[in-house]
Coordinates of C-alpha atoms and ligand atoms in Angstrom, one line a residue:
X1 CA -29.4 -23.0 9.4
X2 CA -31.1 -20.0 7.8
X3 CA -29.0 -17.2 6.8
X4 CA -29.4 -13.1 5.8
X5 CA -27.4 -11.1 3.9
X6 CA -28.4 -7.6 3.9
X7 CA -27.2 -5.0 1.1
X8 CA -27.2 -7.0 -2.6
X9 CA -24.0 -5.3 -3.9
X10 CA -21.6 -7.2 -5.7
X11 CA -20.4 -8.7 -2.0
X12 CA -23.7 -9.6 -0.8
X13 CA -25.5 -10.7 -3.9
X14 CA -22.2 -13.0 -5.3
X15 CA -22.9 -14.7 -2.0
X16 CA -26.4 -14.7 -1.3
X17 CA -26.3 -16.6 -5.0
X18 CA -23.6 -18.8 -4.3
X19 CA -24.9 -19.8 -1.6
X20 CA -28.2 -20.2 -2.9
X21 CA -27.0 -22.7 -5.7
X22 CA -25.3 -25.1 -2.8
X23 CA -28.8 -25.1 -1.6
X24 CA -28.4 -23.0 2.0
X25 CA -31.5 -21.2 3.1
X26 CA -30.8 -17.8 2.2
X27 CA -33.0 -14.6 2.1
X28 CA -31.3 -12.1 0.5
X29 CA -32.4 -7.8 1.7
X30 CA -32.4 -4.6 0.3
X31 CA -33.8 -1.3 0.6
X32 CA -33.6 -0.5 -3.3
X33 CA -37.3 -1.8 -4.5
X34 CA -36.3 -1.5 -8.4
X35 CA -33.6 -3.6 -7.5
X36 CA -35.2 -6.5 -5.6
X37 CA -37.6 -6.8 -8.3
X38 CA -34.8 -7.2 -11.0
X39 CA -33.0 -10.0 -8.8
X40 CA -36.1 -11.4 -8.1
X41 CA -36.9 -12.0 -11.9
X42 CA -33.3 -13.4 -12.0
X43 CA -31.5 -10.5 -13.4
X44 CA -28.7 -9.0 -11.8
X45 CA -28.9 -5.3 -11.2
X46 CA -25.4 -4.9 -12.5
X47 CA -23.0 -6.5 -15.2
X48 CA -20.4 -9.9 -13.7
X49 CA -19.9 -12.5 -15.4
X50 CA -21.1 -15.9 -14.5
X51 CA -23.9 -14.4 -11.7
X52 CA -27.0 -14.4 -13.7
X53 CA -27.0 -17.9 -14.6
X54 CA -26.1 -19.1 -10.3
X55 CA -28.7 -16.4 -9.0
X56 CA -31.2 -18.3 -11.5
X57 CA -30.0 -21.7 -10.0
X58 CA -30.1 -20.2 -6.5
X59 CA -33.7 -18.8 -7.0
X60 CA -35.0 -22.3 -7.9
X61 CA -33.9 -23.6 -5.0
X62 CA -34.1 -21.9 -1.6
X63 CA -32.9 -18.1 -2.4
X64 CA -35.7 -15.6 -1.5
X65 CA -35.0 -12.1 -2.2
X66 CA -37.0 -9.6 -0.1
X67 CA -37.2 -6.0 1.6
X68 CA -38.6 -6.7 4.4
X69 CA -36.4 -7.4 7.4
X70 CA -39.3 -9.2 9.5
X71 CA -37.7 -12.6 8.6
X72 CA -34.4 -11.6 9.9
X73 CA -35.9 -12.6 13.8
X74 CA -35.9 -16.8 12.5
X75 CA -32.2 -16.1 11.2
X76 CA -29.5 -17.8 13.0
X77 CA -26.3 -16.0 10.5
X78 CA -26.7 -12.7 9.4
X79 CA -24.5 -11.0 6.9
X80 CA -24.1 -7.3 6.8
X81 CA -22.8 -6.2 3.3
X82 CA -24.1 -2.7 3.4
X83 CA -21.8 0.2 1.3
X84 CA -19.7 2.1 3.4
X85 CA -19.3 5.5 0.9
X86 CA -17.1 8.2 1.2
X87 CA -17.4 11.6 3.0
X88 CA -16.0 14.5 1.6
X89 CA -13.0 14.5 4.3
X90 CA -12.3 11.1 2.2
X91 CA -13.7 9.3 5.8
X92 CA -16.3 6.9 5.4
X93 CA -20.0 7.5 5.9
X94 CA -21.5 4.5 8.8
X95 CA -25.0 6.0 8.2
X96 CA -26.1 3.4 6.2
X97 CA -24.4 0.1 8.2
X98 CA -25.7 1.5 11.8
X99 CA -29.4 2.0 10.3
X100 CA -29.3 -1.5 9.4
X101 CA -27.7 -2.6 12.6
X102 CA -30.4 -0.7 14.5
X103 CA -33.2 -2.4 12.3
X104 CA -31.8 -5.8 13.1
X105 CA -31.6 -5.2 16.8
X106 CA -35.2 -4.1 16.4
X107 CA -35.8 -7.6 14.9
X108 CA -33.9 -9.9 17.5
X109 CA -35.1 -7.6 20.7
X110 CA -38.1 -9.4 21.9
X111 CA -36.4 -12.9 20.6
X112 CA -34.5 -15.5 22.7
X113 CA -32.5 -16.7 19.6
X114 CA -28.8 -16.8 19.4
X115 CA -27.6 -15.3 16.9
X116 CA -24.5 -14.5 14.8
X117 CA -23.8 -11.0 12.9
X118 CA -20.6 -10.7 10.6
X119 CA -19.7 -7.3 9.1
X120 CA -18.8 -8.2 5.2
X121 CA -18.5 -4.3 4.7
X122 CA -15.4 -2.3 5.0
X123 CA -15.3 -0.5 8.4
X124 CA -12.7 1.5 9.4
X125 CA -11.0 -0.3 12.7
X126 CA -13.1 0.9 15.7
X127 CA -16.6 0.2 13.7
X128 CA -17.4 -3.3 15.4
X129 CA -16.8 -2.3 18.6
X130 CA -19.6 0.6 18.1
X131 CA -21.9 -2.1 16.3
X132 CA -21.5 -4.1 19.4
X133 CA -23.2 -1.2 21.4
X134 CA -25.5 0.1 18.9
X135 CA -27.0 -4.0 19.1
X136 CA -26.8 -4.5 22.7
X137 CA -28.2 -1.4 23.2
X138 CA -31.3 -1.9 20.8
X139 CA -31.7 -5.5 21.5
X140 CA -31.4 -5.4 25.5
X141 CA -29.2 -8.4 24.9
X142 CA -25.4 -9.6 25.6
X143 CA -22.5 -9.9 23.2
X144 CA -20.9 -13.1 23.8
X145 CA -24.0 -14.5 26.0
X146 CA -27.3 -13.6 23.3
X147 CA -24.9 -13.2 20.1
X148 CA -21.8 -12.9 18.9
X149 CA -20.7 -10.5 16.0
X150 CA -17.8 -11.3 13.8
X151 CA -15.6 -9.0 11.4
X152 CA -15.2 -11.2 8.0
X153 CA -13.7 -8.7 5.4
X154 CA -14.2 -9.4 1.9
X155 CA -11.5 -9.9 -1.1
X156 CA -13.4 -10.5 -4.2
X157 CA -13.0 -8.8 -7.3
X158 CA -15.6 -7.1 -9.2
X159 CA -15.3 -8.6 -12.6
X160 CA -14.1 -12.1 -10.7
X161 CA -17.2 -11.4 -8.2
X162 CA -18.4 -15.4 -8.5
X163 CA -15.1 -17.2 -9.2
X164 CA -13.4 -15.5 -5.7
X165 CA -16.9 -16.3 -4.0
X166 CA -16.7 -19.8 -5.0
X167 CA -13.0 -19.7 -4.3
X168 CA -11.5 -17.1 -2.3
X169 CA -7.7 -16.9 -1.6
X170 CA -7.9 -16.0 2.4
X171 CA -10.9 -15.9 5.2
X172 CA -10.2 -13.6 7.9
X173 CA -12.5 -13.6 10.9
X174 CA -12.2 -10.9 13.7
X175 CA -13.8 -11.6 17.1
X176 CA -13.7 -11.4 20.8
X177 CA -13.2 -14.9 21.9
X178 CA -11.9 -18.0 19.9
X179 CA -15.0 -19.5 21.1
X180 CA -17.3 -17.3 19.0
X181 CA -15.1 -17.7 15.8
X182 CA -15.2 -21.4 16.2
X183 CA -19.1 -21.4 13.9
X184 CA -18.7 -19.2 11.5
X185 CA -14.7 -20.9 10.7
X186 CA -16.7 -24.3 10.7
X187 CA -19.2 -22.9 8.4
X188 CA -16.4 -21.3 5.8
X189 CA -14.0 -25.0 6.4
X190 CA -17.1 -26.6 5.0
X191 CA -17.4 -24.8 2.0
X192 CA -13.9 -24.5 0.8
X193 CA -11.5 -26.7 3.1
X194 CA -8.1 -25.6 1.8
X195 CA -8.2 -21.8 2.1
X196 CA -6.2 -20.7 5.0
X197 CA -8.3 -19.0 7.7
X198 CA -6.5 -16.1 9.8
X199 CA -8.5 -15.3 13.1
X200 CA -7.9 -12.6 14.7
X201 CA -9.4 -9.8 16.9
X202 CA -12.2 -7.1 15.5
X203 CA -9.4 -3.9 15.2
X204 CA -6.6 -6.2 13.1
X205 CA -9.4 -7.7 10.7
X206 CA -10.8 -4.2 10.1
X207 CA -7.1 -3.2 9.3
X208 CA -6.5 -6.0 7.5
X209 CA -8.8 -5.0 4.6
X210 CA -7.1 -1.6 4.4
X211 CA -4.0 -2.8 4.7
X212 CA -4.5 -5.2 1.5
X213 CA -6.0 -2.5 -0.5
X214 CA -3.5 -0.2 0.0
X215 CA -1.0 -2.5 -0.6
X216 CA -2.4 -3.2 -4.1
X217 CA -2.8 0.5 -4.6
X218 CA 1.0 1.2 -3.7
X219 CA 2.0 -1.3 -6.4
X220 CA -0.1 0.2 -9.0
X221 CA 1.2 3.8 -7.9
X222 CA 4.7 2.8 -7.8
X223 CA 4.9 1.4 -11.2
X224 CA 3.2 4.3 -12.5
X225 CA 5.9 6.9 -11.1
X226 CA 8.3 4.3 -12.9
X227 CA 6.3 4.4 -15.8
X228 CA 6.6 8.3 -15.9
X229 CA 10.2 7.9 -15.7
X230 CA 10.3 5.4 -18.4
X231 CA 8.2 8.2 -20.6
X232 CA 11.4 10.7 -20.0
X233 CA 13.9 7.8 -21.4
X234 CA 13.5 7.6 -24.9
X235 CA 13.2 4.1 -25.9
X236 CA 12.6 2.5 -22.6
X237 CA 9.2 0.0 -21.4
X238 CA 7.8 -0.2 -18.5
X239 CA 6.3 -3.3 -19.4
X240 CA 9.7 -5.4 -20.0
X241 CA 10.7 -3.3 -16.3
X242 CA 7.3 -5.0 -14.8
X243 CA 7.8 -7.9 -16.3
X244 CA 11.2 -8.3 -14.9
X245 CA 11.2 -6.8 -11.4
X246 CA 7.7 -9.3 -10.9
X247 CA 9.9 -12.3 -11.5
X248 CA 11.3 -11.4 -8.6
X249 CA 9.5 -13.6 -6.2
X250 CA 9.6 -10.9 -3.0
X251 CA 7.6 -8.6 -5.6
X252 CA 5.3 -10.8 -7.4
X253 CA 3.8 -10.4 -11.1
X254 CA 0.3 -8.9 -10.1
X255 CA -0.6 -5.9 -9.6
X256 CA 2.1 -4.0 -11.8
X257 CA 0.3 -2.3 -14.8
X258 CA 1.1 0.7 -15.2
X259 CA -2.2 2.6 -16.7
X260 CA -4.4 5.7 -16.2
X261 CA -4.4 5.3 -12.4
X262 CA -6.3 2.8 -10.1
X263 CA -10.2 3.6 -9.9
X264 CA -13.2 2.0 -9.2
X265 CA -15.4 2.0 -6.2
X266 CA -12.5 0.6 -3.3
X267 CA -8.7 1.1 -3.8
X268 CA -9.4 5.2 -4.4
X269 CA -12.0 5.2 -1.4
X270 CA -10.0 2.7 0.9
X271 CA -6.8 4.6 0.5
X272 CA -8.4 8.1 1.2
X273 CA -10.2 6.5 3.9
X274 CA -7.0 5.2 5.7
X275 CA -5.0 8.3 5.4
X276 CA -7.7 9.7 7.1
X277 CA -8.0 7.5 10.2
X278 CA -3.9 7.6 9.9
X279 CA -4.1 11.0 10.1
X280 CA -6.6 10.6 13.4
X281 CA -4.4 8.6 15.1
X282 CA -1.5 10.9 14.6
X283 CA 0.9 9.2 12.6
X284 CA 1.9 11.1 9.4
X285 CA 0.5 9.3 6.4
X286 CA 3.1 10.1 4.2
X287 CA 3.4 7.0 1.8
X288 CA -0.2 6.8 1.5
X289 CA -0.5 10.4 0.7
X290 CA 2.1 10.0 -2.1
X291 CA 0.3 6.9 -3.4
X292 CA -2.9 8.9 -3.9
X293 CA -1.1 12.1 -5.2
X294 CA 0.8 10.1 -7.9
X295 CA -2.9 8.6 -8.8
X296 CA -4.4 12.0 -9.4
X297 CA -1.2 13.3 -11.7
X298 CA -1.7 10.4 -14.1
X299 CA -5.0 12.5 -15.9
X300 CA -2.7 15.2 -16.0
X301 CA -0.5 13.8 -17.9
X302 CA -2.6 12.4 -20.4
X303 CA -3.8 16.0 -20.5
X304 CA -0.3 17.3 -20.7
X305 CA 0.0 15.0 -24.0
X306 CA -3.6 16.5 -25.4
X307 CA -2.3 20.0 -24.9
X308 CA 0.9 19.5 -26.5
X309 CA -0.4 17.4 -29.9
X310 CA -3.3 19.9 -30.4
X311 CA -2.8 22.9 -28.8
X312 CA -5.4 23.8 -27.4
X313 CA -7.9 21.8 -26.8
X314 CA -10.7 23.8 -26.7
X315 CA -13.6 22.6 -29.5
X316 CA -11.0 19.7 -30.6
X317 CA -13.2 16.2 -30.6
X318 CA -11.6 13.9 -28.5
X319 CA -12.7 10.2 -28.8
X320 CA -12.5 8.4 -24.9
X321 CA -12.2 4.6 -25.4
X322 CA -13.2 2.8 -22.2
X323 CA -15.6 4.6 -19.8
X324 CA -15.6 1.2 -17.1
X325 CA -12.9 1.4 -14.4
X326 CA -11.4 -1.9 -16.0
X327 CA -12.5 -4.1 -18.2
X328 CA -15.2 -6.9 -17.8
X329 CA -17.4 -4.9 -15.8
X330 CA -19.9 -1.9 -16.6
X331 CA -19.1 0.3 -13.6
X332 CA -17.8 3.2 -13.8
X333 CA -17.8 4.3 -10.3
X334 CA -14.7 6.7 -9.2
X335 CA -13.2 5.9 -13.3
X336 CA -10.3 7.8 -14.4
X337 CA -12.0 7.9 -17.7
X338 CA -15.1 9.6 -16.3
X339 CA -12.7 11.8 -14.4
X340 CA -10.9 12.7 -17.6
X341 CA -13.9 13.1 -19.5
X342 CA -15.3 15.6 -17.1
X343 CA -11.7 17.9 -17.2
X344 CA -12.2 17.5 -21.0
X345 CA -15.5 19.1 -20.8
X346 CA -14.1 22.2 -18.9
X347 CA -11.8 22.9 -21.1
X348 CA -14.3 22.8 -23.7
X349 CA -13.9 19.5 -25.8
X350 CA -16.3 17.8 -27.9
X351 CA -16.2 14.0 -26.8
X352 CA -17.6 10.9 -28.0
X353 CA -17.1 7.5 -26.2
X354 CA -17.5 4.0 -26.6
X355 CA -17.1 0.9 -24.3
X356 CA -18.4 -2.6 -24.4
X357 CA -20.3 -2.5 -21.1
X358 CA -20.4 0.8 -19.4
X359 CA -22.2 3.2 -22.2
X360 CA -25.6 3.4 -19.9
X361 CA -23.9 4.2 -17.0
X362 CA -22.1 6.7 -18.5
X363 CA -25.1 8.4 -19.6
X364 CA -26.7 8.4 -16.5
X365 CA -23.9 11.3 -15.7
X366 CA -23.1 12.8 -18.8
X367 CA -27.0 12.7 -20.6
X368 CA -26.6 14.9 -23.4
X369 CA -23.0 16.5 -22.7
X370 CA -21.7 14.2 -24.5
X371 CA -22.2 11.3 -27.5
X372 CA -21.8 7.7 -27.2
X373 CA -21.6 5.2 -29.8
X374 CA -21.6 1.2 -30.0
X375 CA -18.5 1.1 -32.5
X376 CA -15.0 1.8 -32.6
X377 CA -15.0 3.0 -36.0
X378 CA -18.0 5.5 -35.3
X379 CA -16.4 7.3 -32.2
X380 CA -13.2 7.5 -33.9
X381 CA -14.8 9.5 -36.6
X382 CA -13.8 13.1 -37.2
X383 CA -11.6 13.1 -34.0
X384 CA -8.5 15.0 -33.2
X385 CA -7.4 12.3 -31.2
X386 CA -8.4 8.9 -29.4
X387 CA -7.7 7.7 -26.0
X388 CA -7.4 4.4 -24.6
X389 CA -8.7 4.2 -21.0
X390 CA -9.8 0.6 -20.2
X391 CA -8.1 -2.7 -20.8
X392 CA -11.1 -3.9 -22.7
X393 CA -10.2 -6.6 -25.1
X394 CA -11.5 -4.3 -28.0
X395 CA -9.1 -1.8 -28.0
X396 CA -6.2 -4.5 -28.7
X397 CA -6.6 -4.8 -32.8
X398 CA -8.2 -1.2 -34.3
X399 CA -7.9 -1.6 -37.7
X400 CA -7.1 0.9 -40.0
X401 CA -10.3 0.9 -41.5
X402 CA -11.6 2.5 -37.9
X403 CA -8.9 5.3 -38.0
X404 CA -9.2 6.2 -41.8
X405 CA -11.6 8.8 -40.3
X406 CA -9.6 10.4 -38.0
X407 CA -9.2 14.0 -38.6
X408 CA -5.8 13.3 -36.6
X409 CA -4.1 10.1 -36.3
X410 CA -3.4 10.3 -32.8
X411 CA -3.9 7.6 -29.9
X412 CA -3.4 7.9 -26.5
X413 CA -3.1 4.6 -24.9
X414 CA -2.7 4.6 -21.1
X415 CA -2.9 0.9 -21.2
X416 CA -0.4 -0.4 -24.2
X417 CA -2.5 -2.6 -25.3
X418 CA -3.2 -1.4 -28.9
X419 CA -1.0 -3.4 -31.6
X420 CA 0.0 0.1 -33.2
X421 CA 2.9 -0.8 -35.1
X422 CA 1.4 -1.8 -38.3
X423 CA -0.9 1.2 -37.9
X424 CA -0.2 4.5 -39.5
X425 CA -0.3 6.6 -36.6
X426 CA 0.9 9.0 -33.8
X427 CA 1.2 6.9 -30.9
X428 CA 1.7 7.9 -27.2
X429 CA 1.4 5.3 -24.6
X430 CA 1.8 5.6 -20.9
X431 CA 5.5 4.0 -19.6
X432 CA 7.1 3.9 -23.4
X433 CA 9.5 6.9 -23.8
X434 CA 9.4 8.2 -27.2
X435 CA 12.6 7.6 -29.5
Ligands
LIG501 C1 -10.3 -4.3 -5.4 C2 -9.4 -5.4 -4.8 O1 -8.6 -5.9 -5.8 C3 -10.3 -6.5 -4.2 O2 -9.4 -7.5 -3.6 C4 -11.2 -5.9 -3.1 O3 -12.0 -6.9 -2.5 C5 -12.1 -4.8 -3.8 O4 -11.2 -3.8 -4.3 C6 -12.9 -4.2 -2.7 O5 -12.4 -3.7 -1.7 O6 -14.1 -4.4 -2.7 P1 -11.8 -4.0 -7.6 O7 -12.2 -2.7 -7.1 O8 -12.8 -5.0 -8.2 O9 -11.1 -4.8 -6.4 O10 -10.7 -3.7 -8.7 P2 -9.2 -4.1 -9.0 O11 -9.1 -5.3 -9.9 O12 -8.4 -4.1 -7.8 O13 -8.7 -2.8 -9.9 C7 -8.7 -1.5 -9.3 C8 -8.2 -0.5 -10.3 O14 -6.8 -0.7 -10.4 C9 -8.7 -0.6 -11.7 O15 -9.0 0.7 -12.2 C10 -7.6 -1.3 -12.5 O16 -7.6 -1.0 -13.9 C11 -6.4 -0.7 -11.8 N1 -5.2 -1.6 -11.9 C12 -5.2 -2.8 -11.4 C13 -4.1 -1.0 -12.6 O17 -4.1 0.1 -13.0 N2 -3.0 -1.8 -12.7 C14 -2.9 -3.1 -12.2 O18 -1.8 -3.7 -12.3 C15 -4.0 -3.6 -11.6

């Protein structure tokens, strides 16, 4: 069987080098030319762990990495992991996904091959169903009789990109008949026999990928609105109130951190997305709304703690630990911290940042606006105050040798993960009310 996977994100390019490793003939397509050359040269275009090291085993097998879609026509599986980005009505943009669809059609027209698409990219429910038409319409052919085309939404976590490849927690499939599920199941049973597999039709699997992410973003809102409470109780934690309520097998452990607010480049875009199609379909969206609205007030509370230490916050040198959207991972794509860092800017701040990962990225948007430095000690130089914004490992044991510079010893930490009491310093943290 030869296999395609078109758009090397961190969906398609975790499997396209999984895959490649177990030895399936893969070729792996993008349109970004800097990009194929990196991953044909065996590096990565972005930071995951674990990646580099399977794409090299995958390219020394039978992995070929290309952008050129001529070799689609000899494919009998092809994999559609294309972004789907947000409009500014917080809808998604299909421009992208139905250019590619239109390609492949272009590819399979004049072909008597059966083939098999499956949509890996989040569409809003309604999108396969338009694919469908878009291909039979460019390719002459029949769904169900010349190919079949399958909605497979992804789970993997970016940071986790290989492990949840290797071994993911659910497959969903979304099709027409059982019939036309029954190769691709076959194909995922094979590689990891004791995930449960939920087939279903195209709508539900499309909803099902929402539906999960803005579960996992109502979770992280709710216990943020708790954490603000907590902040208002002098003495209380929200960690112990986390840790507690997540014992509680109906609620779970994961998924309860309180923090800066959930970023990166799914959760904010699903949720916006959903309330939007919600809204289309006329039913009120009112918990998602609140779910995103308590997301956005987090930075303003961190800013409400800035303004009442210092003042005003004009000219003061704020130091912005953590620039990634989490830790592990050197994207900082829809990051609170960027988002912070740019409200800082208005109000006329002088920032410097560090992070582990994410510093070039970072640059990329902020060039010389801002400075950037590789250690702890070094941003915290000379600053009015710090701020913890990603989980990074780093950020747990600052010594006091790092803040002996600090014009102010004050830390924000929106993650409580800094071991502050042996510190001499002003300490604010998000969910700990101040005694
Ligand atoms: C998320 C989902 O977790 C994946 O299942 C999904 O496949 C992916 O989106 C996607 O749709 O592609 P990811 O964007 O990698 O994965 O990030 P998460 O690990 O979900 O974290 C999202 C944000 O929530 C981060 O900013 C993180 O710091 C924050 N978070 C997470 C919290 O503030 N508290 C928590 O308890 C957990």
């Amino acid at each position: 069987m030869k296999i395609a996977i078109i758009g090397l994100g961190f969906v398609g390019l975790s499997l396209a080098a999984v895959l490649g490793s177990k030895n399936f003939n893969i070729i792996g397509i993008d349109t970004d030319f800097k990009k194929i050359k990196k991953i044909q040269n065996g590096i990565p275009p972005f930071s995951e762990p674990k990646l580099e090291k399977i794409l090299k085993i995958g390219l020394k097998k039978r992995l070929k990495i290309s952008s050129k879609f001529e070799e689609i026509k000899y494919c009998d599986l092809v994999f559609i992991s294309v972004g789907t980005p947000q409009l500014s009505d917080g809808s998604i943009d299909l421009k992208n996904i139905k250019s590619v669809v239109k390609t492949l059609g272009n590819q399979y027209k004049n072909s008597t091959k059966k083939f098999q698409i499956v949509i890996k990219s989040t569409v809003i429910p309604g999108t396969t169903v338009k694919i469908i038409k878009i291909l039979e319409k460019t390719t002459k052919r029949k769904q169900g009789k010349d190919f079949d085309v399958i909605t497979n939404p992804e789970f993997l976590r970016e940071s986790k990109a290989i492990e949840d490849t290797i071994k993911p927690h659910l497959i969903v499939l979304g099709g027409e008949t059982s019939n036309s599920l029954k190769k691709l199941s076959n194909f995922y049973k094979n590689m990891h026999p004791n995930i449960p597999i939920i087939k279903t039709n195209y709508q539900t699997a499309e909803m099902i990928k929402y539906a999960n992410n803005a579960f996992l973003a109502t979770k992280i809102s709710f216990i943020n609105q708790i954490a603000s409470i907590c902040e208002k109780i002098p003495g209380s934690n929200v960690e112990d109130i986390a840790k507690a309520i997540g014992l509680d097998p109906r609620i779970g452990k994961l998924f309860l951190k309180a923090g800066p607010g959930y970023g990166g480049s799914c959760l904010p875009k699903d949720v916006k997305a959903l309330i939007n199609f919600s809204k289309n379909t006329g039913v009120k969206p009112v918990l998602l709304k609140a779910v995103n609205s308590i997301n956005e007030l987090q930075i303003e509370k961190i800013e409400e703690i800035l303004e009442k230490k210092l003042k005003n916050i004009q000219d003061k040198h704020i130091a912005i630990l953590g620039v990634s959207f989490k830790a592990n991972t050197d994207d900082v794509r829809d990051s609170i911290s960027i988002n912070l860092i740019k409200l800082l800017l208005k109000k006329g701040s002088r920032i410097t940042i560090h992070d582990p990962m994410a510093l070039e990225n970072a640059r990329k948007i902020f060039k010389n606006k801002i400075k950037y430095t590789n250690s702890i000690k070094n941003t915290l130089k000379d600053t009015n105050c710090a701020i913890i914004m990603t989980d990074w490992d780093d950020y747990q044991n600052i010594l006091k040798k790092d803040i002996s510079t600090m014009k102010n010893k004050l830390i924000i930490d929106t993650r409580r993960i800094l071991n502050y009491k042996k510190l001499d310093i002003e300490y604010h943290a998000i969910g700990l009310g101040k005694k």
